[in-house]
């Protein structure tokens, strides 16, 4: 598939998504999934990888810089409770689903721990669902400092928990 035909097909898909009322985020995600299955996807990944790594490092550093120490100190109890609650609930749900497919305890636990993290895309989905009144979000979750801390902690801690459980088996 050459670039022009790919570009035309992609433009048609985006136009269709716009007519169907799909969000820009969902269109971008679907386009990324479609590109990843083609030869163009591998070429694109090779070209973008250095800048992607730079922006990933910049993103993680900026999240850390956005956390206000006073806010953190004043709300440490609820922040840690949310981080722990998210890890526990996501791990339990994932373990249950994997066990439902017939996998053993070791595999279920490793999959559950590896998928327990939460990333920034979850906040895009939460914000979108809140805007169209699918979910009700309490005031604490709307506070940007709260969100920054929770995302930062979940991105950092789950990796170490996963490595700990992986060594146990």
PDB file of C-alpha atoms in Angstrom:
ATOM      1  CA  UNK A   1       0.000   0.000   0.000  1.00  0.00           C
ATOM      2  CA  UNK A   2       1.638   3.233  -1.064  1.00  0.00           C
ATOM      3  CA  UNK A   3       1.519   6.476   0.893  1.00  0.00           C
ATOM      4  CA  UNK A   4      -1.114   8.193  -1.247  1.00  0.00           C
ATOM      5  CA  UNK A   5      -3.606   5.335  -1.101  1.00  0.00           C
ATOM      6  CA  UNK A   6      -2.994   4.972   2.640  1.00  0.00           C
ATOM      7  CA  UNK A   7      -3.468   8.706   3.157  1.00  0.00           C
ATOM      8  CA  UNK A   8      -6.704   8.700   1.145  1.00  0.00           C
ATOM      9  CA  UNK A   9      -8.050   5.699   3.029  1.00  0.00           C
ATOM     10  CA  UNK A  10      -7.092   7.216   6.377  1.00  0.00           C
ATOM     11  CA  UNK A  11      -8.760  10.543   5.477  1.00  0.00           C
ATOM     12  CA  UNK A  12     -11.920   8.707   4.479  1.00  0.00           C
ATOM     13  CA  UNK A  13     -11.910   6.849   7.791  1.00  0.00           C
ATOM     14  CA  UNK A  14     -11.509  10.076   9.771  1.00  0.00           C
ATOM     15  CA  UNK A  15     -14.350  11.673   7.811  1.00  0.00           C
ATOM     16  CA  UNK A  16     -16.552   8.652   8.550  1.00  0.00           C
ATOM     17  CA  UNK A  17     -15.636   8.825  12.242  1.00  0.00           C
ATOM     18  CA  UNK A  18     -16.528  12.513  12.294  1.00  0.00           C
ATOM     19  CA  UNK A  19     -19.889  11.841  10.637  1.00  0.00           C
ATOM     20  CA  UNK A  20     -20.602   9.084  13.175  1.00  0.00           C
ATOM     21  CA  UNK A  21     -19.783  11.462  16.020  1.00  0.00           C
ATOM     22  CA  UNK A  22     -16.731   9.598  17.276  1.00  0.00           C
ATOM     23  CA  UNK A  23     -14.274  11.561  19.374  1.00  0.00           C
ATOM     24  CA  UNK A  24     -10.878  12.653  18.120  1.00  0.00           C
ATOM     25  CA  UNK A  25      -9.256  10.432  20.759  1.00  0.00           C
ATOM     26  CA  UNK A  26     -11.111   7.340  19.560  1.00  0.00           C
ATOM     27  CA  UNK A  27     -10.340   8.143  15.921  1.00  0.00           C
ATOM     28  CA  UNK A  28      -6.651   8.564  16.742  1.00  0.00           C
ATOM     29  CA  UNK A  29      -6.578   5.301  18.680  1.00  0.00           C
ATOM     30  CA  UNK A  30      -8.308   3.379  15.880  1.00  0.00           C
ATOM     31  CA  UNK A  31      -5.983   4.882  13.292  1.00  0.00           C
ATOM     32  CA  UNK A  32      -2.965   3.843  15.343  1.00  0.00           C
ATOM     33  CA  UNK A  33      -4.306   0.301  15.581  1.00  0.00           C
ATOM     34  CA  UNK A  34      -4.859   0.181  11.826  1.00  0.00           C
ATOM     35  CA  UNK A  35      -1.409   1.568  11.008  1.00  0.00           C
ATOM     36  CA  UNK A  36       0.276  -0.897  13.363  1.00  0.00           C
ATOM     37  CA  UNK A  37      -0.892  -3.849  11.255  1.00  0.00           C
ATOM     38  CA  UNK A  38       0.704  -2.575   8.028  1.00  0.00           C
ATOM     39  CA  UNK A  39       4.273  -2.288   6.759  1.00  0.00           C
ATOM     40  CA  UNK A  40       3.862   1.457   7.071  1.00  0.00           C
ATOM     41  CA  UNK A  41       3.349   0.983  10.817  1.00  0.00           C
ATOM     42  CA  UNK A  42       6.790  -0.557  11.294  1.00  0.00           C
ATOM     43  CA  UNK A  43       8.417   2.147   9.194  1.00  0.00           C
ATOM     44  CA  UNK A  44       6.564   4.853  11.119  1.00  0.00           C
ATOM     45  CA  UNK A  45       7.607   3.350  14.457  1.00  0.00           C
ATOM     46  CA  UNK A  46      11.269   3.295  13.416  1.00  0.00           C
ATOM     47  CA  UNK A  47      11.091   6.944  12.368  1.00  0.00           C
ATOM     48  CA  UNK A  48       9.222   8.144  15.457  1.00  0.00           C
ATOM     49  CA  UNK A  49      10.930   6.066  18.170  1.00  0.00           C
ATOM     50  CA  UNK A  50      13.672   8.554  19.154  1.00  0.00           C
ATOM     51  CA  UNK A  51      11.251  11.436  19.527  1.00  0.00           C
ATOM     52  CA  UNK A  52       8.724   9.180  21.270  1.00  0.00           C
ATOM     53  CA  UNK A  53      11.288   8.270  23.919  1.00  0.00           C
ATOM     54  CA  UNK A  54      12.153  11.933  24.402  1.00  0.00           C
ATOM     55  CA  UNK A  55       8.511  12.910  24.889  1.00  0.00           C
ATOM     56  CA  UNK A  56       7.895   9.975  27.241  1.00  0.00           C
ATOM     57  CA  UNK A  57      10.758  11.141  29.453  1.00  0.00           C
ATOM     58  CA  UNK A  58       9.539  14.730  29.234  1.00  0.00           C
ATOM     59  CA  UNK A  59       6.004  13.630  30.154  1.00  0.00           C
ATOM     60  CA  UNK A  60       7.135  11.715  33.233  1.00  0.00           C
ATOM     61  CA  UNK A  61       9.342  14.587  34.365  1.00  0.00           C
ATOM     62  CA  UNK A  62       6.564  17.130  33.859  1.00  0.00           C
ATOM     63  CA  UNK A  63       4.069  15.050  35.855  1.00  0.00           C
ATOM     64  CA  UNK A  64       6.540  15.004  38.728  1.00  0.00           C
ATOM     65  CA  UNK A  65       7.055  18.761  38.509  1.00  0.00           C
ATOM     66  CA  UNK A  66       3.301  19.432  38.571  1.00  0.00           C
ATOM     67  CA  UNK A  67       2.833  17.775  41.949  1.00  0.00           C
ATOM     68  CA  UNK A  68       2.655  20.386  44.705  1.00  0.00           C
ATOM     69  CA  UNK A  69       4.276  19.187  47.911  1.00  0.00           C
ATOM     70  CA  UNK A  70       1.801  21.076  50.131  1.00  0.00           C
ATOM     71  CA  UNK A  71      -1.157  19.476  48.377  1.00  0.00           C
ATOM     72  CA  UNK A  72       0.514  16.086  48.655  1.00  0.00           C
ATOM     73  CA  UNK A  73       1.157  16.493  52.373  1.00  0.00           C
ATOM     74  CA  UNK A  74      -2.375  17.730  53.102  1.00  0.00           C
ATOM     75  CA  UNK A  75      -4.068  14.896  51.190  1.00  0.00           C
ATOM     76  CA  UNK A  76      -1.653  11.998  51.623  1.00  0.00           C
ATOM     77  CA  UNK A  77      -4.298   9.739  53.181  1.00  0.00           C
ATOM     78  CA  UNK A  78      -6.843   9.941  50.354  1.00  0.00           C
ATOM     79  CA  UNK A  79      -4.154   9.880  47.670  1.00  0.00           C
ATOM     80  CA  UNK A  80      -2.577   6.680  48.962  1.00  0.00           C
ATOM     81  CA  UNK A  81      -5.999   5.136  49.512  1.00  0.00           C
ATOM     82  CA  UNK A  82      -6.971   5.782  45.888  1.00  0.00           C
ATOM     83  CA  UNK A  83      -3.676   4.396  44.560  1.00  0.00           C
ATOM     84  CA  UNK A  84      -3.980   1.237  46.661  1.00  0.00           C
ATOM     85  CA  UNK A  85      -7.673   0.837  45.845  1.00  0.00           C
ATOM     86  CA  UNK A  86      -7.088   1.131  42.093  1.00  0.00           C
ATOM     87  CA  UNK A  87      -4.267  -1.417  42.193  1.00  0.00           C
ATOM     88  CA  UNK A  88      -6.291  -3.896  44.272  1.00  0.00           C
ATOM     89  CA  UNK A  89      -9.532  -3.590  42.284  1.00  0.00           C
ATOM     90  CA  UNK A  90      -7.862  -3.789  38.868  1.00  0.00           C
ATOM     91  CA  UNK A  91      -5.737  -6.738  39.981  1.00  0.00           C
ATOM     92  CA  UNK A  92      -8.725  -8.656  41.369  1.00  0.00           C
ATOM     93  CA  UNK A  93     -10.855  -8.018  38.285  1.00  0.00           C
ATOM     94  CA  UNK A  94      -8.057  -9.034  35.919  1.00  0.00           C
ATOM     95  CA  UNK A  95      -7.197 -12.152  37.925  1.00  0.00           C
ATOM     96  CA  UNK A  96     -10.869 -13.173  37.886  1.00  0.00           C
ATOM     97  CA  UNK A  97     -11.139 -12.739  34.126  1.00  0.00           C
ATOM     98  CA  UNK A  98      -7.913 -14.641  33.430  1.00  0.00           C
ATOM     99  CA  UNK A  99      -8.929 -17.470  35.787  1.00  0.00           C
ATOM    100  CA  UNK A 100     -12.299 -17.522  34.020  1.00  0.00           C
ATOM    101  CA  UNK A 101     -10.444 -18.390  30.829  1.00  0.00           C
ATOM    102  CA  UNK A 102      -8.894 -21.382  32.604  1.00  0.00           C
ATOM    103  CA  UNK A 103      -5.354 -20.189  33.301  1.00  0.00           C
ATOM    104  CA  UNK A 104      -3.510 -21.227  36.466  1.00  0.00           C
ATOM    105  CA  UNK A 105      -2.978 -19.070  39.570  1.00  0.00           C
ATOM    106  CA  UNK A 106       0.566 -18.022  38.644  1.00  0.00           C
ATOM    107  CA  UNK A 107      -0.428 -16.783  35.195  1.00  0.00           C
ATOM    108  CA  UNK A 108      -3.532 -15.081  36.564  1.00  0.00           C
ATOM    109  CA  UNK A 109      -1.554 -13.217  39.224  1.00  0.00           C
ATOM    110  CA  UNK A 110       1.179 -12.130  36.814  1.00  0.00           C
ATOM    111  CA  UNK A 111      -1.354 -10.864  34.269  1.00  0.00           C
ATOM    112  CA  UNK A 112      -3.354  -9.158  37.021  1.00  0.00           C
ATOM    113  CA  UNK A 113      -0.309  -7.340  38.364  1.00  0.00           C
ATOM    114  CA  UNK A 114       0.969  -6.364  34.939  1.00  0.00           C
ATOM    115  CA  UNK A 115      -2.368  -4.752  34.036  1.00  0.00           C
ATOM    116  CA  UNK A 116      -2.985  -3.057  37.393  1.00  0.00           C
ATOM    117  CA  UNK A 117      -1.522   0.279  36.362  1.00  0.00           C
ATOM    118  CA  UNK A 118      -3.529   3.227  35.173  1.00  0.00           C
ATOM    119  CA  UNK A 119      -2.295   5.557  32.475  1.00  0.00           C
ATOM    120  CA  UNK A 120      -3.176   9.040  31.329  1.00  0.00           C
ATOM    121  CA  UNK A 121      -5.660   7.705  28.760  1.00  0.00           C
ATOM    122  CA  UNK A 122      -7.893   6.590  31.643  1.00  0.00           C
ATOM    123  CA  UNK A 123      -8.277  10.233  32.630  1.00  0.00           C
ATOM    124  CA  UNK A 124      -9.239  11.154  29.062  1.00  0.00           C
ATOM    125  CA  UNK A 125     -11.942   8.482  29.212  1.00  0.00           C
ATOM    126  CA  UNK A 126     -13.046   9.559  32.697  1.00  0.00           C
ATOM    127  CA  UNK A 127     -13.289  13.189  31.626  1.00  0.00           C
ATOM    128  CA  UNK A 128     -15.274  12.272  28.501  1.00  0.00           C
ATOM    129  CA  UNK A 129     -17.644  10.020  30.474  1.00  0.00           C
ATOM    130  CA  UNK A 130     -18.114  12.726  33.084  1.00  0.00           C
ATOM    131  CA  UNK A 131     -18.899  15.356  30.447  1.00  0.00           C
ATOM    132  CA  UNK A 132     -21.697  13.248  28.964  1.00  0.00           C
ATOM    133  CA  UNK A 133     -22.925  12.249  32.448  1.00  0.00           C
ATOM    134  CA  UNK A 134     -22.128   8.537  32.214  1.00  0.00           C
ATOM    135  CA  UNK A 135     -20.290   8.697  35.526  1.00  0.00           C
ATOM    136  CA  UNK A 136     -20.374  11.113  38.418  1.00  0.00           C
ATOM    137  CA  UNK A 137     -16.939  12.265  39.503  1.00  0.00           C
ATOM    138  CA  UNK A 138     -16.390  13.650  42.982  1.00  0.00           C
ATOM    139  CA  UNK A 139     -14.690  17.026  43.410  1.00  0.00           C
ATOM    140  CA  UNK A 140     -11.382  15.502  44.541  1.00  0.00           C
ATOM    141  CA  UNK A 141     -10.938  13.687  41.236  1.00  0.00           C
ATOM    142  CA  UNK A 142     -11.468  16.924  39.316  1.00  0.00           C
ATOM    143  CA  UNK A 143      -8.570  18.574  41.145  1.00  0.00           C
ATOM    144  CA  UNK A 144      -5.606  18.506  38.778  1.00  0.00           C
ATOM    145  CA  UNK A 145      -3.078  18.043  41.589  1.00  0.00           C
ATOM    146  CA  UNK A 146      -4.942  14.948  42.739  1.00  0.00           C
ATOM    147  CA  UNK A 147      -4.930  13.502  39.226  1.00  0.00           C
ATOM    148  CA  UNK A 148      -1.245  14.267  38.694  1.00  0.00           C
ATOM    149  CA  UNK A 149      -0.259  12.474  41.877  1.00  0.00           C
ATOM    150  CA  UNK A 150      -2.439   9.419  41.283  1.00  0.00           C
ATOM    151  CA  UNK A 151      -1.186   8.971  37.711  1.00  0.00           C
ATOM    152  CA  UNK A 152       2.429   9.462  38.758  1.00  0.00           C
ATOM    153  CA  UNK A 153       2.207   6.997  41.643  1.00  0.00           C
ATOM    154  CA  UNK A 154       0.384   4.356  39.630  1.00  0.00           C
ATOM    155  CA  UNK A 155       2.879   4.629  36.797  1.00  0.00           C
ATOM    156  CA  UNK A 156       5.787   4.194  39.206  1.00  0.00           C
ATOM    157  CA  UNK A 157       4.607   1.734  41.870  1.00  0.00           C
ATOM    158  CA  UNK A 158       2.922  -0.981  39.849  1.00  0.00           C
ATOM    159  CA  UNK A 159       6.135  -1.752  38.001  1.00  0.00           C
ATOM    160  CA  UNK A 160       7.920  -2.554  41.269  1.00  0.00           C
ATOM    161  CA  UNK A 161       5.020  -4.603  42.625  1.00  0.00           C
ATOM    162  CA  UNK A 162       4.961  -6.613  39.400  1.00  0.00           C
ATOM    163  CA  UNK A 163       8.714  -7.244  39.581  1.00  0.00           C
ATOM    164  CA  UNK A 164       8.356  -8.393  43.204  1.00  0.00           C
ATOM    165  CA  UNK A 165       5.610 -10.905  42.354  1.00  0.00           C
ATOM    166  CA  UNK A 166       7.501 -12.078  39.284  1.00  0.00           C
ATOM    167  CA  UNK A 167      10.530 -12.972  41.440  1.00  0.00           C
ATOM    168  CA  UNK A 168       8.306 -14.945  43.817  1.00  0.00           C
ATOM    169  CA  UNK A 169       7.342 -17.434  41.106  1.00  0.00           C
TER     170      UNK A 169
END
